[in-house]
Amino acid sequence: MSAANKRVRIRLTINGASRELEIEPRRLLVELLREDLDLTGTHIGCDTTYCGACTVLLNGRNVKSCTVFAVQADGGEITTVEGLEKDGKLDAVQEAFAECHGLQCGYCTPGFLMSTRALLSRVAHPTDAQIRKGIAGNTCRCTGYQNIFKAVRAAAGGAGK
Amino acid sequence: MSTQPPSSGTTGKGRWVGQPLRRREESRLVRGHGLFVDDYKLAGMVHLQFVRSPYAHARITHVDTSAAAASPGVLCVLTGEQVAARVNPFIEIGPGCDGKIVDLPMAVGKVRYQGEPVVAIVAETAADAADAADLVEVDYEPLEPVIDGEAAATSKSLLHEPLGSNVNWHSQFEYGEVDAAFRDAAYVVHIPRLHFHRFSSTPLETNVVIATWNLKEDTIHFLSTNSFPAFAVQFLSPALGVRIDQLHMESWDIGGGFGIKITSYPQMAVCALASKQLGGRPVKWVETRTEHMLASAHGNERTFLDTRVALDKNGVITAIDSRHIDDCGAYPRYEPLGCIIWAQVLPACYRFRNFRVDFSQVVTNKCPVGPNRGYSRMQHLWFIERCLDICGHELGIPTDEMRLRNYIRPDEFPYTTPNGCVYDSGNYPKMLELAKRLVNWDEWKKNQQIARAEGRWLGIGIGTTLDSGTNNFGQARIVNAHAPYSGQSKAAIVKLDIYGEVVVFMGSVPQGQGHETVAAQVVAEVLNIPPEMIAVKPGFDSLQNVYTGHTGTYASQFAVTGLSAIHGAAEKLRAELERLAAFALKAERAQLEFGAGKMGPEVRVRGTEKSINYWALANLVNVNNAELPQSMEDITLNCRYLYKAPFTVPDVEKKYGNLTLTYASQLHIAVIEVDRETFQPKILAYAAVDDCGTQINPRIVAGQMHGATAHGIGAAIMETCEYSPEGNMLTATFSDYTPITAVNMPELLCGDIESPSPFSYNGAKGMGEGGAAPVHTVCAALQDALFSTGVLIRDSFHTGDRIFEAVRRAESGADRGVRVERRG
Ligand code: FES
Ligand code: FES
């Protein structure tokens, strides 16, 4: 057990800042973010890679950070919900979710924002089918997805409301 | 305190009230700045993990925690017996249960459901605790599991031996002239068995607790996701042997609740004991999703047996006679309140006056139930909807016509039900008309003809339901005459702080319902200032917030109770400000008007330049106060108002009385096709019409309705808490339970009507639970699709494989499960 728990050193860029950390190899990326770096905007909602509350961007792709070991992200660039806002200005996806009431309790929201951000970086104007697929890995228990559909459309520059 | 709504009430739409304002909560939540319990890191905090039972029913023969105790980082290990030695069993609400059901925070001697906590381990880190948990050895001797609620009553295997059986509550309800109605009936429809399945709204955030037992002050601080702290403390205080005022309950953001987080007090108790043992270090417990599925709370499962429905020659239901068995899992906890709460909606949306039910509740070796969204009413509403829908099909009456013949009519409101509940307002035919228009009923009826001619299974179903809100706790006395509860109340404080800030303190414990926004809208209306000028404290804190014994967010009521309290407090503050301003401006109160000026919120003399702002008004009371006349010494600018709902205690003998104040209604129509190859149900169109009286914030109302609809659709076609005959939970992860996602959720065609409630100051009705309208609607659509195959929709849960089985059964000529007796 002790060999397995031997700490390793990794280097990451998180929300633009470079960080060096010593961690147990079994540390999950989500634990690293929440526990070691206090970036508690990224949430945990399940234990079988279903809910997407933990979604972050790793090298521009949306990943479920509960299913990535921190060591796997070594050398990578990570964006969390805390990194979306630039110079005091909300990202278009944050603005759209707030404007369309695409959230209630807000627990799933960071994950949805990151998945939407990744979707819109891949496809600027997604079809409804692409939107559904783009957020298929995220679960929301409050909104019934109706206003999330609207928010994603609005963020893409379409009519959200 | 006054039970009258404040006189100068703001009814209907205003400048702020009734507007679809953007929620103020969004601003922190979209930035990832929400503050959920798991986000807290307190100094010296340690982590608790439970070791849980793999068995549903077994005797614990041996527990060895020595290796775990010696594991790195471990600080203490608590077995069920050690915990039992330090607590009193939790109180039971049921009348006959006292001492017969011993509900402790952890299993002692035997386990009664899979996932029941057996050992608790506390360590420096969560990983240390998890490592140590693996080292605990427990030996079990399996006992016969009691899984089927119907068989539980007669099973020889008992969960709680002193109870003498597995029946936890039993009583008869009878209203009107049931036997006469059956004697005079033109038709009697017999339905031997209907079954409402177990599911849970599974909030995305699981239960989390941080307990700190401050040994110097002998107080216990709970940061927790518990959504009904005023209820939890009544269980925690006697169990932990402390006074209620020694408990300090706190929360900030809560990641959804839907009632499921009301019964988290057992885990809270264990964390508190561990903290005490560790000299007061904060003990954190974060439930995993699997633990949540296995052992937090599920919704009630209910079976309806030997049902007879009497109808006249026009298909109007005149009486229902039935036997209901509610399955509450291993421990009653919030139960047996569910044994009366269904009676809030006894006739559903229909006019029949004669009703008899033999109602019992049983315990089984499954996860204890909790008051899940639509609690206890949805099971009953589904039952009545199935009865009506089945009767309509059997008698060949078109589904819309069947409803119109049976609905309570718009001119009958306020309508007193056979058991004394008063439905405040509503217009079901109008909702039906609107839903038909939204879904394009006539077009789908034509499509259905074509589909049927092609041999396709396409059905159109209507579901009508109620969301009864603002419950009268007096109904608890019907299940237990000695229950020390009655009525319903909420309190709020609106105050003007020293520098002129308007601050609102509520008693609610919101979990995403936007209470901060709506509270600001109401106060803004009273003071005629923009909502941005009003601070509302988020979350709940029993040392700071203002609350009553009914405080919490449950039972669809904030728009009525919470806002009445906030409105009352704002009116009081307005009156104080007016008196002060009249003095300062040397004017008559009648000449004054409220608003916002260049110097912020102010009071001015109408038609003049003379004004005084809130800072100056606060100054008169708090700082420069020697000039204030004696007649104004009562002014504190700290105004508390207690709203007490106008209830009386129901007649316990007759089981008669008004159990809820408002009745929001929902009417949904679904068009569903069942694929003939895969038997998968596919929703082709879905309309949802809502009536919750006057809407305070239409944006929030729509959001609540969307959410409730998704829960219902998920429950009807995807989500079930399924157990094997041995008591293994088969859907104990999200991957197995499959909460509905964006891929399965149809886009809704929404509409609303507003029938203002005559019983609330603002015409609003509580809403948010939604009455499980989609479960009724999906079942009705499936019935319509499959009636010609001989399938009778008798269950509330329908995946492709279930439908396949039902069709096969029908094709094999098995008993359809319904019999129509035609008289004369
Ligand atoms: S926490 Fe659910 S997918 Fe990561
Ligand atoms: S807003 Fe609560 S889970 Fe999505």
Coordinates of N, CA, C and O and ligand atoms in Angstrom, one line a residue, chain A residues 30 43-55 64-67 137, chain B residues 204 734, ligand 1:
Chain A
V30 N -10.8 15.6 -9.7 CA -11.8 16.4 -9.0 C -11.4 16.7 -7.5 O -11.6 17.7 -7.0
H43 N -18.2 20.2 -9.0 CA -18.9 19.4 -8.0 C -18.9 17.9 -8.2 O -18.4 17.4 -9.3
I44 N -19.3 17.1 -7.2 CA -19.4 15.7 -7.4 C -20.9 15.3 -7.1 O -21.4 15.6 -6.1
G45 N -21.4 14.5 -8.1 CA -22.8 14.1 -7.9 C -23.1 12.6 -8.0 O -24.2 12.2 -7.7
C46 N -22.0 11.9 -8.4 CA -22.2 10.4 -8.5 C -20.9 9.7 -8.3 O -19.9 10.3 -8.1
D47 N -21.0 8.4 -8.4 CA -19.7 7.6 -8.4 C -19.6 6.6 -9.5 O -18.9 5.7 -9.4
T48 N -20.3 6.9 -10.6 CA -20.2 6.0 -11.8 C -20.1 6.8 -13.1 O -20.6 6.3 -14.1
T49 N -19.5 8.0 -13.0 CA -19.3 8.7 -14.3 C -20.6 9.0 -15.0 O -20.6 9.0 -16.3
Y50 N -21.7 9.3 -14.3 CA -22.9 9.5 -15.0 C -23.3 11.0 -15.1 O -23.8 11.4 -16.1
C51 N -23.1 11.7 -14.0 CA -23.8 13.0 -13.8 C -23.2 14.2 -14.4 O -23.8 15.2 -14.7
G52 N -21.9 14.2 -14.6 CA -21.2 15.3 -15.2 C -21.1 16.6 -14.4 O -20.6 17.6 -14.8
A53 N -21.4 16.5 -13.1 CA -21.3 17.7 -12.2 C -19.8 18.1 -12.1 O -19.5 19.2 -11.7
C54 N -18.9 17.2 -12.4 CA -17.5 17.4 -12.2 C -16.8 17.8 -13.5 O -15.6 17.8 -13.5
T55 N -17.6 18.1 -14.5 CA -17.0 18.4 -15.8 C -16.0 19.6 -15.8 O -16.4 20.7 -15.3
K64 N -14.9 14.4 -17.4 CA -15.4 14.2 -16.1 C -14.3 14.0 -15.1 O -13.6 13.0 -15.1
S65 N -14.0 15.0 -14.4 CA -12.8 15.1 -13.5 C -12.9 14.0 -12.4 O -11.9 13.8 -11.8
C66 N -14.0 13.4 -12.2 CA -14.1 12.3 -11.2 C -13.5 11.0 -11.8 O -13.4 10.0 -11.1
T67 N -13.3 11.0 -13.1 CA -12.9 9.8 -13.8 C -11.5 10.0 -14.4 O -11.1 9.2 -15.3
G137 N -24.1 14.0 -21.3 CA -23.3 13.4 -20.1 C -23.5 14.2 -18.9 O -22.8 14.0 -17.9
Chain B
L204 N -29.2 16.3 -7.0 CA -27.8 16.0 -7.6 C -26.8 16.1 -6.5 O -25.8 15.4 -6.5
F734 N -26.3 5.7 -10.2 CA -26.9 6.5 -11.2 C -27.0 5.7 -12.5 O -27.9 5.9 -13.3
Ligands
FES1 S1 -19.3 13.2 -10.3 FE1 -20.8 12.3 -11.6 S2 -19.8 12.1 -13.4 FE2 -18.2 12.9 -12.2

